[in-house]
XYZ file of C-alpha atoms in Angstrom:
236
model
C 39.550 38.995 63.502
C 41.254 41.588 65.692
C 44.559 42.512 64.060
C 47.332 44.669 65.480
C 49.436 46.667 63.013
C 52.696 47.765 64.623
C 54.918 50.175 62.691
C 56.504 53.518 63.524
C 55.344 54.932 60.171
C 51.736 56.088 60.316
C 51.401 56.073 56.513
C 52.483 52.439 56.287
C 50.068 51.414 59.062
C 47.218 53.051 57.198
C 48.265 51.397 53.927
C 48.173 47.939 55.551
C 44.788 48.658 57.133
C 43.447 49.841 53.762
C 44.513 46.597 52.054
C 42.868 44.548 54.810
C 39.673 46.594 54.567
C 39.555 46.191 50.774
C 39.738 42.415 51.137
C 37.409 41.892 54.081
C 35.376 45.021 54.669
C 35.221 47.047 57.850
C 32.753 44.761 59.614
C 34.722 41.520 59.492
C 38.166 42.605 60.693
C 39.150 45.292 63.190
C 42.618 46.844 62.859
C 44.375 48.378 65.872
C 47.310 50.709 65.200
C 50.449 50.859 67.359
C 53.440 53.111 66.700
C 55.950 51.003 68.665
C 56.440 47.732 70.501
C 55.910 49.273 73.935
C 52.336 50.234 73.047
C 51.602 46.701 71.858
C 53.124 45.044 74.940
C 51.017 47.332 77.148
C 47.953 46.047 75.317
C 48.866 42.469 76.203
C 49.551 43.490 79.804
C 46.038 44.950 79.993
C 44.530 41.729 78.669
C 43.082 43.161 75.438
C 42.316 40.235 73.077
C 44.101 40.188 69.725
C 44.017 37.453 67.081
C 47.164 38.325 65.104
C 50.006 40.847 64.937
C 51.592 42.449 61.878
C 54.912 43.652 63.245
C 57.592 45.838 61.684
C 61.100 44.645 62.568
C 62.950 47.963 62.166
C 61.386 50.336 64.694
C 63.257 53.106 66.485
C 62.256 52.494 70.088
C 61.713 48.756 70.606
C 62.508 46.681 67.503
C 60.204 43.952 66.225
C 62.271 41.000 67.426
C 62.418 42.335 70.988
C 58.700 43.022 70.860
C 57.961 39.496 69.622
C 59.977 37.962 72.483
C 57.904 39.949 74.986
C 54.665 38.980 73.213
C 55.545 35.315 73.681
C 55.534 35.824 77.462
C 51.814 36.606 77.200
C 50.826 34.363 74.302
C 52.737 31.446 72.848
C 50.235 30.926 70.037
C 49.236 34.300 68.605
C 50.387 34.508 64.947
C 53.074 37.129 64.343
C 53.652 38.311 60.775
C 56.882 40.262 60.377
C 57.110 43.195 57.972
C 60.657 43.950 56.882
C 62.939 44.985 54.046
C 65.619 42.655 55.470
C 64.442 39.131 54.703
C 67.772 37.724 55.907
C 66.372 38.096 59.422
C 63.868 35.295 58.762
C 65.849 32.680 60.704
C 65.888 34.827 63.830
C 62.172 35.479 63.340
C 61.267 31.816 63.319
C 63.025 31.463 66.674
C 60.209 33.562 68.139
C 57.541 31.586 66.290
C 56.909 33.882 63.323
C 53.896 32.859 61.266
C 55.078 34.574 58.101
C 57.511 37.152 56.709
C 56.330 39.839 54.290
C 58.870 41.968 52.480
C 58.433 45.738 52.250
C 56.931 47.166 50.128
C 54.143 44.646 50.632
C 52.973 42.657 47.615
C 49.126 42.732 47.686
C 48.902 39.186 46.283
C 51.221 37.738 48.937
C 49.430 39.798 51.567
C 46.082 38.298 50.563
C 47.587 34.793 50.665
C 48.881 35.493 54.165
C 45.466 36.701 55.368
C 43.772 33.625 53.885
C 46.251 31.291 55.577
C 45.880 33.242 58.809
C 42.102 32.935 58.698
C 42.351 29.181 58.114
C 44.759 28.840 61.047
C 42.484 30.735 63.408
C 39.435 28.747 62.317
C 41.039 25.537 63.533
C 40.543 26.796 67.079
C 36.905 27.827 66.688
C 34.560 25.618 68.673
C 30.890 25.381 69.498
C 29.620 23.856 72.741
C 26.341 21.912 72.801
C 24.574 20.809 75.973
C 23.105 17.296 75.798
C 21.953 15.033 78.671
C 23.824 17.051 81.277
C 27.084 17.077 79.298
C 28.935 19.823 77.447
C 30.002 18.514 74.041
C 32.645 20.475 72.114
C 32.831 20.397 68.313
C 35.070 22.247 65.831
C 32.834 24.670 63.969
C 34.576 23.599 60.747
C 33.054 20.109 61.122
C 29.475 21.421 61.158
C 27.831 20.841 57.767
C 24.435 22.316 58.612
C 21.886 22.814 61.374
C 18.152 22.218 60.994
C 15.313 23.504 63.177
C 13.015 20.646 64.247
C 10.048 21.840 66.333
C 11.599 22.859 69.686
C 14.957 21.245 68.928
C 17.822 21.664 66.470
C 19.526 18.874 64.560
C 23.267 19.441 64.076
C 24.846 17.479 61.232
C 28.643 17.204 61.453
C 31.065 15.548 59.074
C 31.218 12.387 61.189
C 28.153 12.465 63.461
C 24.851 14.212 64.129
C 23.168 15.413 67.283
C 19.711 16.738 68.171
C 19.639 19.286 70.980
C 16.650 20.951 72.598
C 17.214 24.667 72.022
C 15.880 27.609 70.029
C 17.022 28.012 66.449
C 17.575 31.730 67.125
C 20.123 30.742 69.798
C 21.913 28.524 67.286
C 22.115 31.335 64.746
C 23.594 33.692 67.330
C 26.089 31.042 68.542
C 27.348 30.196 65.055
C 27.556 33.811 63.894
C 29.677 34.645 66.951
C 32.443 32.221 65.921
C 32.331 32.132 62.111
C 31.091 34.160 59.166
C 31.272 31.170 56.815
C 27.649 30.116 57.345
C 24.433 31.318 55.770
C 20.722 30.695 56.050
C 19.099 29.112 53.021
C 15.687 28.564 54.581
C 13.794 29.547 57.721
C 14.759 26.157 59.176
C 18.333 25.746 57.883
C 21.749 27.304 58.287
C 24.572 25.759 56.250
C 28.364 25.897 56.192
C 29.681 27.509 53.014
C 32.835 25.465 53.512
C 30.864 22.284 52.804
C 28.877 23.510 49.780
C 29.728 21.856 46.461
C 26.915 23.360 44.373
C 24.112 25.873 44.861
C 21.053 26.467 42.699
C 17.959 28.599 43.202
C 16.241 25.617 44.821
C 18.885 23.771 46.830
C 22.442 23.619 48.124
C 24.389 20.406 47.543
C 26.646 19.635 50.503
C 29.843 17.575 50.461
C 28.164 14.826 52.522
C 25.798 14.238 49.595
C 22.733 15.884 51.120
C 20.681 18.585 49.422
C 19.442 21.445 51.594
C 16.461 23.517 50.436
C 17.020 27.134 49.418
C 13.875 29.219 49.734
C 13.148 32.189 47.490
C 13.455 34.702 50.332
C 17.009 33.565 51.174
C 18.372 32.622 47.732
C 19.843 35.994 46.742
C 21.705 36.509 50.043
C 22.871 32.886 50.042
C 24.356 33.248 46.546
C 26.079 36.501 47.490
C 27.598 34.984 50.643
C 28.798 31.929 48.724
C 30.487 34.081 46.069
C 32.104 36.177 48.802
C 33.352 33.044 50.568
C 34.857 31.663 47.360
C 36.534 35.012 46.662
C 38.042 35.162 50.136
C 39.319 31.621 49.938
C 40.785 32.159 46.478
C 39.096 29.028 45.183
């Protein structure tokens, strides 16, 4: 995720970025710091892609509400999380489509809950496109249970259908990793969705569609680590 942190206090911006880094690591989320609303609006004007905005309401130059109204001219959907010590402004915030309000000083537990909910919201929009018989077929990445390499093709098993497409497994790995980090390889021929795992042993992963996917010795340690990390992030 690419997250903007907008606050006229440098110390507070760094504190928010530190909390995010402690929860996700530096490789999974990139934080961009802005000292006022004008800087953020300029970013939107230049077409720089952002996934979410943490926005202080009480800034000296352009306040958070004014900034949010300008943001909505460029994006009607980007989640805006307001940071404020005046929670009575919540009603006005929802008029500009606020995703959440967080009171200052920020409660780390509530902050983690907000990030988890934000991640789930953004995942709803993640899609993969598969080419089959001259058609482009679009599927939510969340519906993919696993993918299996089959000779020169790949079998995609979704929650409600399956599809075999002629393509390289290396291309599939790159495609999936570009849209979600909630997948892992368990075998040279399999990549599975951690979202759909109900049980994992040293030999297999039980999926929520009832199937058991093999876990080879060379992938078992990394698969276990990724599953534990996924569960931690989801708070399950």
